[in-house]
PDB file of C-alpha atoms in Angstrom:
ATOM      1  CA  MET A  56       0.000   0.000   0.000  1.00 43.00           C
ATOM      2  CA  GLU A  57       2.785   2.364   0.870  1.00 45.00           C
ATOM      3  CA  GLY A  58       4.337   1.711  -2.502  1.00 45.00           C
ATOM      4  CA  ASN A  59       1.246   3.082  -4.283  1.00 48.00           C
ATOM      5  CA  ARG A  60       1.165   6.342  -2.267  1.00 45.00           C
ATOM      6  CA  ALA A  61       2.448   9.434  -4.062  1.00 45.00           C
ATOM      7  CA  PRO A  62       5.461  11.061  -2.473  1.00 47.00           C
ATOM      8  CA  ALA A  63       4.731  13.995  -0.132  1.00 46.00           C
ATOM      9  CA  SER A  64       6.980  16.243  -2.167  1.00 49.00           C
ATOM     10  CA  LYS A  65       4.786  15.637  -5.215  1.00 47.00           C
ATOM     11  CA  ASP A  66       1.648  16.709  -3.285  1.00 49.00           C
ATOM     12  CA  LYS A  67       3.369  19.921  -2.325  1.00 50.00           C
ATOM     13  CA  GLU A  68       4.311  20.596  -5.927  1.00 54.00           C
ATOM     14  CA  ASN A  69       0.635  20.417  -6.942  1.00 58.00           C
ATOM     15  CA  CYS A  70      -0.288  23.257  -4.543  1.00 57.00           C
ATOM     16  CA  LEU A  71       2.582  25.665  -4.611  1.00 60.00           C
ATOM     17  CA  SER A  72       0.442  28.811  -4.431  1.00 65.00           C
ATOM     18  CA  PHE A  73      -2.884  29.956  -3.076  1.00 63.00           C
ATOM     19  CA  ASP A  74      -4.287  30.403  -6.593  1.00 64.00           C
ATOM     20  CA  GLU A  75      -3.646  26.716  -7.345  1.00 68.00           C
ATOM     21  CA  PHE A  76      -5.635  25.196  -4.491  1.00 66.00           C
ATOM     22  CA  LEU A  77      -8.323  27.931  -4.351  1.00 66.00           C
ATOM     23  CA  PRO A  78     -10.400  26.254  -7.140  1.00 68.00           C
ATOM     24  CA  TYR A  79     -10.783  23.190  -4.913  1.00 69.00           C
ATOM     25  CA  MET A  80     -12.099  25.393  -2.085  1.00 66.00           C
ATOM     26  CA  GLY A  81     -14.355  27.540  -4.255  1.00 65.00           C
ATOM     27  CA  GLU A  82     -13.256  30.596  -6.251  1.00 65.00           C
ATOM     28  CA  PHE A  83     -16.473  32.576  -6.231  1.00 68.00           C
ATOM     29  CA  GLY A  84     -18.762  30.986  -3.733  1.00 71.00           C
ATOM     30  CA  LEU A  85     -21.020  32.364  -1.037  1.00 76.00           C
ATOM     31  CA  TYR A  86     -18.010  33.255   1.113  1.00 74.00           C
ATOM     32  CA  GLN A  87     -16.456  35.539  -1.523  1.00 73.00           C
ATOM     33  CA  LYS A  88     -19.824  37.146  -2.306  1.00 76.00           C
ATOM     34  CA  ARG A  89     -20.340  37.933   1.357  1.00 80.00           C
ATOM     35  CA  LEU A  90     -16.900  39.503   1.513  1.00 76.00           C
ATOM     36  CA  ILE A  91     -17.806  41.871  -1.339  1.00 76.00           C
ATOM     37  CA  VAL A  92     -20.990  42.893   0.492  1.00 80.00           C
ATOM     38  CA  TYR A  93     -18.930  43.529   3.627  1.00 79.00           C
ATOM     39  CA  LEU A  94     -17.020  46.199   1.702  1.00 78.00           C
ATOM     40  CA  ILE A  95     -20.064  48.490   1.404  1.00 79.00           C
ATOM     41  CA  PRO A  96     -20.066  50.001   4.927  1.00 80.00           C
ATOM     42  CA  PHE A  97     -16.324  50.626   4.817  1.00 80.00           C
ATOM     43  CA  PHE A  98     -16.560  52.595   1.575  1.00 79.00           C
ATOM     44  CA  PHE A  99     -19.543  54.474   2.969  1.00 79.00           C
ATOM     45  CA  LEU A 100     -17.311  55.520   5.866  1.00 79.00           C
ATOM     46  CA  TRP A 101     -14.644  56.584   3.376  1.00 82.00           C
ATOM     47  CA  ALA A 102     -17.116  58.772   1.466  1.00 81.00           C
ATOM     48  CA  PHE A 103     -18.410  60.264   4.698  1.00 81.00           C
ATOM     49  CA  ILE A 104     -14.900  61.041   5.978  1.00 84.00           C
ATOM     50  CA  TYR A 105     -13.844  62.559   2.645  1.00 83.00           C
ATOM     51  CA  PHE A 106     -16.863  64.786   1.983  1.00 83.00           C
ATOM     52  CA  THR A 107     -17.412  65.925   5.565  1.00 85.00           C
ATOM     53  CA  GLN A 108     -14.291  68.066   5.339  1.00 87.00           C
ATOM     54  CA  ILE A 109     -15.801  69.924   2.381  1.00 87.00           C
ATOM     55  CA  PHE A 110     -19.208  70.400   4.001  1.00 88.00           C
ATOM     56  CA  LEU A 111     -17.681  71.689   7.237  1.00 90.00           C
ATOM     57  CA  ILE A 112     -15.906  74.644   5.610  1.00 93.00           C
ATOM     58  CA  VAL A 113     -18.295  75.522   2.781  1.00 92.00           C
ATOM     59  CA  VAL A 114     -19.208  79.195   2.441  1.00 93.00           C
ATOM     60  CA  PRO A 115     -22.118  80.505   0.335  1.00 92.00           C
ATOM     61  CA  ASN A 116     -20.960  82.511  -2.639  1.00 91.00           C
ATOM     62  CA  ASP A 117     -23.380  85.289  -1.668  1.00 91.00           C
ATOM     63  CA  HIS A 118     -22.530  86.913   1.648  1.00 92.00           C
ATOM     64  CA  TRP A 119     -22.352  90.532   2.734  1.00 91.00           C
ATOM     65  CA  CYS A 120     -21.732  92.740   5.760  1.00 92.00           C
ATOM     66  CA  ARG A 121     -24.209  92.520   8.604  1.00 92.00           C
ATOM     67  CA  ILE A 122     -25.520  96.011   9.378  1.00 91.00           C
ATOM     68  CA  ALA A 123     -27.566  96.030  12.566  1.00 90.00           C
ATOM     69  CA  GLU A 124     -29.584  99.133  11.641  1.00 90.00           C
ATOM     70  CA  LEU A 125     -30.741  97.521   8.372  1.00 90.00           C
ATOM     71  CA  GLN A 126     -31.780  94.115   9.727  1.00 88.00           C
ATOM     72  CA  ASP A 127     -35.490  94.830   9.242  1.00 88.00           C
ATOM     73  CA  LEU A 128     -35.038  95.567   5.527  1.00 89.00           C
ATOM     74  CA  SER A 129     -35.155  93.025   2.747  1.00 89.00           C
ATOM     75  CA  ARG A 130     -31.950  91.593   1.350  1.00 90.00           C
ATOM     76  CA  GLU A 131     -32.044  93.783  -1.736  1.00 92.00           C
ATOM     77  CA  GLU A 132     -32.740  96.926   0.309  1.00 91.00           C
ATOM     78  CA  GLN A 133     -29.829  96.169   2.625  1.00 91.00           C
ATOM     79  CA  LEU A 134     -27.462  95.700  -0.287  1.00 91.00           C
ATOM     80  CA  LYS A 135     -28.529  98.885  -2.089  1.00 91.00           C
ATOM     81  CA  LEU A 136     -28.204 101.068   0.975  1.00 91.00           C
ATOM     82  CA  GLY A 137     -25.258  99.546   2.829  1.00 92.00           C
ATOM     83  CA  ILE A 138     -22.937  97.652   0.469  1.00 93.00           C
ATOM     84  CA  PRO A 139     -20.665  99.245  -2.187  1.00 92.00           C
ATOM     85  CA  LYS A 140     -20.332  97.681  -5.614  1.00 89.00           C
ATOM     86  CA  VAL A 141     -17.190  96.384  -7.293  1.00 86.00           C
ATOM     87  CA  LYS A 142     -17.489  95.693 -11.034  1.00 84.00           C
ATOM     88  CA  ASP A 143     -21.293  95.503 -10.838  1.00 84.00           C
ATOM     89  CA  GLU A 144     -21.147  93.061  -7.908  1.00 89.00           C
ATOM     90  CA  TYR A 145     -21.755  93.841  -4.265  1.00 92.00           C
ATOM     91  CA  ASN A 146     -18.603  93.877  -2.164  1.00 92.00           C
ATOM     92  CA  LYS A 147     -18.334  90.940   0.236  1.00 92.00           C
ATOM     93  CA  CYS A 148     -15.781  92.525   2.546  1.00 93.00           C
ATOM     94  CA  PHE A 149     -16.680  96.218   2.887  1.00 94.00           C
ATOM     95  CA  MET A 150     -19.682  98.317   3.851  1.00 94.00           C
ATOM     96  CA  TYR A 151     -20.413 102.016   3.810  1.00 92.00           C
ATOM     97  CA  ASP A 152     -19.324 103.863   6.949  1.00 92.00           C
ATOM     98  CA  THR A 153     -22.296 106.132   7.557  1.00 90.00           C
ATOM     99  CA  ASN A 154     -25.118 106.831   9.982  1.00 91.00           C
ATOM    100  CA  TYR A 155     -27.757 104.357   8.828  1.00 90.00           C
ATOM    101  CA  THR A 156     -30.316 105.515  11.359  1.00 90.00           C
ATOM    102  CA  ASP A 157     -30.180 108.967   9.861  1.00 89.00           C
ATOM    103  CA  ALA A 158     -30.322 107.499   6.339  1.00 88.00           C
ATOM    104  CA  LEU A 159     -33.506 105.589   7.218  1.00 90.00           C
ATOM    105  CA  ASP A 160     -35.034 108.704   8.792  1.00 89.00           C
ATOM    106  CA  ARG A 161     -34.434 110.501   5.505  1.00 89.00           C
ATOM    107  CA  ASN A 162     -36.059 107.595   3.618  1.00 89.00           C
ATOM    108  CA  LEU A 163     -32.922 106.864   1.606  1.00 88.00           C
ATOM    109  CA  THR A 164     -33.084 103.654  -0.411  1.00 88.00           C
ATOM    110  CA  THR A 165     -29.748 103.776  -2.227  1.00 89.00           C
ATOM    111  CA  ALA A 166     -26.255 104.623  -1.043  1.00 88.00           C
ATOM    112  CA  ASP A 167     -24.084 107.533  -2.076  1.00 87.00           C
ATOM    113  CA  GLU A 168     -21.013 106.116  -3.815  1.00 88.00           C
ATOM    114  CA  ASN A 169     -18.937 108.881  -2.218  1.00 89.00           C
ATOM    115  CA  TRP A 170     -19.656 107.637   1.301  1.00 92.00           C
ATOM    116  CA  PRO A 171     -16.539 106.315   3.108  1.00 93.00           C
ATOM    117  CA  GLN A 172     -16.131 102.556   3.449  1.00 93.00           C
ATOM    118  CA  LYS A 173     -14.940 100.269   6.232  1.00 93.00           C
ATOM    119  CA  PRO A 174     -14.252  96.513   6.558  1.00 94.00           C
ATOM    120  CA  CYS A 175     -17.000  94.182   7.719  1.00 92.00           C
ATOM    121  CA  LYS A 176     -17.001  92.867  11.282  1.00 92.00           C
ATOM    122  CA  ASP A 177     -19.829  90.392  10.824  1.00 92.00           C
ATOM    123  CA  TRP A 178     -21.556  88.823   7.828  1.00 94.00           C
ATOM    124  CA  ILE A 179     -24.895  87.593   6.570  1.00 92.00           C
ATOM    125  CA  TYR A 180     -24.820  84.386   4.512  1.00 94.00           C
ATOM    126  CA  ASP A 181     -27.307  83.306   1.884  1.00 91.00           C
ATOM    127  CA  LYS A 182     -29.134  80.357   3.477  1.00 89.00           C
ATOM    128  CA  GLU A 183     -30.696  79.424   0.150  1.00 90.00           C
ATOM    129  CA  GLN A 184     -27.277  78.450  -1.190  1.00 90.00           C
ATOM    130  CA  VAL A 185     -26.089  76.634   1.952  1.00 89.00           C
ATOM    131  CA  PRO A 186     -29.015  75.904   4.302  1.00 90.00           C
ATOM    132  CA  TYR A 187     -26.853  75.037   7.319  1.00 89.00           C
ATOM    133  CA  GLU A 188     -24.128  76.760   9.322  1.00 91.00           C
ATOM    134  CA  SER A 189     -20.591  75.536   8.733  1.00 91.00           C
ATOM    135  CA  ILE A 190     -17.634  76.337  10.941  1.00 93.00           C
ATOM    136  CA  ALA A 191     -16.477  78.759   8.230  1.00 94.00           C
ATOM    137  CA  THR A 192     -19.714  80.763   8.445  1.00 93.00           C
ATOM    138  CA  GLN A 193     -19.939  80.410  12.215  1.00 93.00           C
ATOM    139  CA  TYR A 194     -16.529  82.017  12.722  1.00 94.00           C
ATOM    140  CA  ASN A 195     -16.511  84.123   9.547  1.00 94.00           C
ATOM    141  CA  TRP A 196     -13.642  82.547   7.617  1.00 94.00           C
ATOM    142  CA  VAL A 197     -14.127  84.997   4.760  1.00 93.00           C
ATOM    143  CA  CYS A 198     -12.344  88.057   3.360  1.00 92.00           C
ATOM    144  CA  GLN A 199      -9.160  88.526   5.415  1.00 92.00           C
ATOM    145  CA  ASN A 200      -9.660  85.055   6.942  1.00 93.00           C
ATOM    146  CA  ASP A 201     -10.637  83.191   3.776  1.00 92.00           C
ATOM    147  CA  HIS A 202      -7.307  81.319   3.840  1.00 94.00           C
ATOM    148  CA  LEU A 203      -8.271  79.358   6.972  1.00 94.00           C
ATOM    149  CA  GLY A 204     -10.589  76.968   5.135  1.00 93.00           C
ATOM    150  CA  PRO A 205      -7.974  75.874   2.547  1.00 93.00           C
ATOM    151  CA  TYR A 206      -5.358  75.604   5.300  1.00 95.00           C
ATOM    152  CA  SER A 207      -7.589  73.203   7.223  1.00 94.00           C
ATOM    153  CA  VAL A 208      -7.920  71.053   4.082  1.00 94.00           C
ATOM    154  CA  THR A 209      -4.132  70.980   3.706  1.00 95.00           C
ATOM    155  CA  ILE A 210      -3.745  69.876   7.332  1.00 95.00           C
ATOM    156  CA  TYR A 211      -6.430  67.241   6.787  1.00 94.00           C
ATOM    157  CA  PHE A 212      -4.547  65.702   3.862  1.00 93.00           C
ATOM    158  CA  LEU A 213      -1.275  65.899   5.775  1.00 95.00           C
ATOM    159  CA  GLY A 214      -3.031  63.696   8.300  1.00 93.00           C
ATOM    160  CA  SER A 215      -3.860  61.221   5.539  1.00 91.00           C
ATOM    161  CA  ILE A 216      -0.162  61.005   4.607  1.00 93.00           C
ATOM    162  CA  VAL A 217       0.863  60.378   8.203  1.00 94.00           C
ATOM    163  CA  GLY A 218      -2.008  57.923   8.616  1.00 91.00           C
ATOM    164  CA  GLY A 219      -0.848  55.973   5.577  1.00 89.00           C
ATOM    165  CA  LEU A 220       2.562  55.509   7.169  1.00 92.00           C
ATOM    166  CA  ILE A 221       1.234  54.655  10.629  1.00 92.00           C
ATOM    167  CA  PHE A 222      -1.585  52.314   9.669  1.00 89.00           C
ATOM    168  CA  GLY A 223       0.406  50.809   6.799  1.00 87.00           C
ATOM    169  CA  TYR A 224       3.010  49.753   9.347  1.00 89.00           C
ATOM    170  CA  ALA A 225       0.283  48.569  11.724  1.00 89.00           C
ATOM    171  CA  ALA A 226      -1.364  46.480   8.980  1.00 85.00           C
ATOM    172  CA  ASP A 227       1.917  44.792   8.077  1.00 85.00           C
ATOM    173  CA  HIS A 228       2.984  44.021  11.646  1.00 88.00           C
ATOM    174  CA  TRP A 229      -0.236  43.669  13.685  1.00 89.00           C
ATOM    175  CA  GLY A 230      -2.763  42.721  11.023  1.00 84.00           C
ATOM    176  CA  ARG A 231      -5.182  44.539   8.780  1.00 82.00           C
ATOM    177  CA  LEU A 232      -8.220  44.232  11.014  1.00 84.00           C
ATOM    178  CA  PRO A 233      -6.541  46.044  13.936  1.00 87.00           C
ATOM    179  CA  ALA A 234      -5.356  48.716  11.493  1.00 87.00           C
ATOM    180  CA  VAL A 235      -8.900  49.223  10.183  1.00 86.00           C
ATOM    181  CA  MET A 236     -10.349  49.388  13.681  1.00 88.00           C
ATOM    182  CA  LEU A 237      -7.757  51.917  14.845  1.00 90.00           C
ATOM    183  CA  SER A 238      -8.171  54.128  11.778  1.00 89.00           C
ATOM    184  CA  ASN A 239     -11.960  54.192  12.106  1.00 88.00           C
ATOM    185  CA  LEU A 240     -11.557  54.958  15.806  1.00 92.00           C
ATOM    186  CA  CYS A 241      -9.480  58.010  14.823  1.00 91.00           C
ATOM    187  CA  ALA A 242     -12.241  59.089  12.434  1.00 90.00           C
ATOM    188  CA  LEU A 243     -14.859  58.680  15.166  1.00 91.00           C
ATOM    189  CA  ILE A 244     -12.939  60.607  17.829  1.00 93.00           C
ATOM    190  CA  GLY A 245     -11.778  63.363  15.466  1.00 92.00           C
ATOM    191  CA  GLY A 246     -15.228  63.719  13.919  1.00 90.00           C
ATOM    192  CA  LEU A 247     -16.977  64.043  17.278  1.00 93.00           C
ATOM    193  CA  LEU A 248     -14.460  66.577  18.566  1.00 94.00           C
ATOM    194  CA  SER A 249     -14.790  68.623  15.357  1.00 91.00           C
ATOM    195  CA  ALA A 250     -18.342  69.510  16.366  1.00 89.00           C
ATOM    196  CA  PHE A 251     -17.094  71.246  19.530  1.00 91.00           C
ATOM    197  CA  CYS A 252     -14.242  73.289  18.055  1.00 90.00           C
ATOM    198  CA  ASN A 253     -14.286  77.030  18.629  1.00 89.00           C
ATOM    199  CA  SER A 254     -11.012  78.000  16.978  1.00 91.00           C
ATOM    200  CA  PHE A 255      -9.002  77.291  13.852  1.00 94.00           C
ATOM    201  CA  LEU A 256      -6.253  75.611  15.901  1.00 94.00           C
ATOM    202  CA  TRP A 257      -8.520  73.036  17.513  1.00 95.00           C
ATOM    203  CA  PHE A 258     -10.412  72.456  14.292  1.00 95.00           C
ATOM    204  CA  SER A 259      -7.143  71.769  12.462  1.00 95.00           C
ATOM    205  CA  ILE A 260      -6.035  69.308  15.140  1.00 95.00           C
ATOM    206  CA  THR A 261      -9.298  67.369  15.007  1.00 95.00           C
ATOM    207  CA  ARG A 262      -9.303  67.309  11.210  1.00 94.00           C
ATOM    208  CA  PHE A 263      -5.710  66.045  11.240  1.00 96.00           C
ATOM    209  CA  VAL A 264      -6.900  63.162  13.428  1.00 94.00           C
ATOM    210  CA  VAL A 265      -9.766  62.443  11.013  1.00 93.00           C
ATOM    211  CA  GLY A 266      -7.341  62.671   8.096  1.00 92.00           C
ATOM    212  CA  LEU A 267      -5.365  59.800   9.608  1.00 92.00           C
ATOM    213  CA  ALA A 268      -8.290  57.535   8.709  1.00 89.00           C
ATOM    214  CA  LEU A 269      -8.700  58.668   5.099  1.00 85.00           C
ATOM    215  CA  ASN A 270      -8.200  55.629   2.806  1.00 80.00           C
ATOM    216  CA  ASN A 271      -6.971  53.623   5.799  1.00 81.00           C
ATOM    217  CA  CYS A 272     -10.586  53.123   6.890  1.00 80.00           C
ATOM    218  CA  CYS A 273     -11.294  50.900   3.868  1.00 77.00           C
ATOM    219  CA  ILE A 274      -8.158  49.971   1.877  1.00 77.00           C
ATOM    220  CA  PRO A 275      -6.901  47.349   4.400  1.00 79.00           C
ATOM    221  CA  VAL A 276     -10.282  45.615   4.121  1.00 76.00           C
ATOM    222  CA  TYR A 277      -9.961  45.550   0.335  1.00 76.00           C
ATOM    223  CA  VAL A 278      -6.461  44.075   0.618  1.00 77.00           C
ATOM    224  CA  LEU A 279      -7.645  41.540   3.186  1.00 75.00           C
ATOM    225  CA  ILE A 280     -10.469  40.357   0.947  1.00 74.00           C
ATOM    226  CA  SER A 281      -8.289  40.311  -2.190  1.00 74.00           C
ATOM    227  CA  THR A 282      -5.937  37.828  -0.506  1.00 72.00           C
ATOM    228  CA  ARG A 283      -8.850  35.412  -0.265  1.00 68.00           C
ATOM    229  CA  SER A 284      -9.812  35.671  -3.912  1.00 66.00           C
ATOM    230  CA  ASN A 285      -8.389  34.575  -7.229  1.00 65.00           C
ATOM    231  CA  LYS A 286      -6.964  37.017  -9.778  1.00 66.00           C
ATOM    232  CA  LEU A 287     -10.206  37.258 -11.764  1.00 64.00           C
ATOM    233  CA  LEU A 288     -12.241  38.019  -8.654  1.00 69.00           C
ATOM    234  CA  ILE A 289      -9.767  40.723  -7.657  1.00 70.00           C
ATOM    235  CA  ASP A 290     -10.681  42.584 -10.872  1.00 70.00           C
ATOM    236  CA  TYR A 291     -14.379  42.317 -10.001  1.00 71.00           C
ATOM    237  CA  LEU A 292     -13.547  43.336  -6.461  1.00 71.00           C
ATOM    238  CA  PHE A 293     -11.800  46.499  -7.621  1.00 71.00           C
ATOM    239  CA  SER A 294     -14.753  47.379  -9.870  1.00 75.00           C
ATOM    240  CA  ALA A 295     -17.138  46.784  -6.972  1.00 73.00           C
ATOM    241  CA  CYS A 296     -15.057  49.093  -4.755  1.00 71.00           C
ATOM    242  CA  CYS A 297     -15.233  51.871  -7.346  1.00 74.00           C
ATOM    243  CA  LEU A 298     -18.988  51.357  -7.701  1.00 77.00           C
ATOM    244  CA  PHE A 299     -19.564  51.385  -3.942  1.00 72.00           C
ATOM    245  CA  ALA A 300     -17.413  54.497  -3.553  1.00 73.00           C
ATOM    246  CA  ALA A 301     -19.346  56.329  -6.291  1.00 77.00           C
ATOM    247  CA  LEU A 302     -22.766  55.363  -4.889  1.00 76.00           C
ATOM    248  CA  ASP A 303     -21.736  56.242  -1.352  1.00 69.00           C
ATOM    249  CA  CYS A 304     -20.480  59.636  -2.498  1.00 71.00           C
ATOM    250  CA  ILE A 305     -23.885  60.341  -4.058  1.00 77.00           C
ATOM    251  CA  VAL A 306     -25.713  59.235  -0.890  1.00 74.00           C
ATOM    252  CA  VAL A 307     -23.495  61.316   1.419  1.00 67.00           C
ATOM    253  CA  GLN A 308     -23.994  64.445  -0.663  1.00 63.00           C
TER     254      GLN A 308
END
């Protein structure tokens, strides 16, 4: 009987790689299909993490100086009486420096272009364009402070670079599941703290923490699943990831 048994070395030669014995286990069975479905929530998290940064600092294109004496007037009346024009557009950063109470008593409806001007201290934002208050509108990151929004985006993507190094190392040495859990924990903590920020410094720190999770919240899962699939399924898997990412981006917006 022993003479008829194939040598052990020959059995090993028949299964030298994962792709060779995977067909015997099932290349595209229920297990692989479930793995693809498991990708959906991770790419939803990616879309949420990516687009939240944009929604948090969005500023309506139409905004103008808040003039307390003109609050009871309509938008158009406020603009005509209190805001100077620049190239046929109302200035977003300056207002006329005049006695508006006296102007209203005299029933003025339009401004005198020769009136002196001064910078805005507070702004009114068009709620029809952006129906919610972002941190940029809450703390007036416009005009002389309009650079703060782009700076926060830069810091956010710096976090993604650092996160790629940290969680890439973690995935290689501790496993991909711990790396995914840690990265999503960073997104959770940073996202929650972002809601309580009252300064650019703290907002930048929290967004840096969230940036650590960008891509790292889903890519390790994709890699983990691809190692349990054959080469053909990996192509389908990549297409599914792109589809999930696109659909999730639409849903988040």
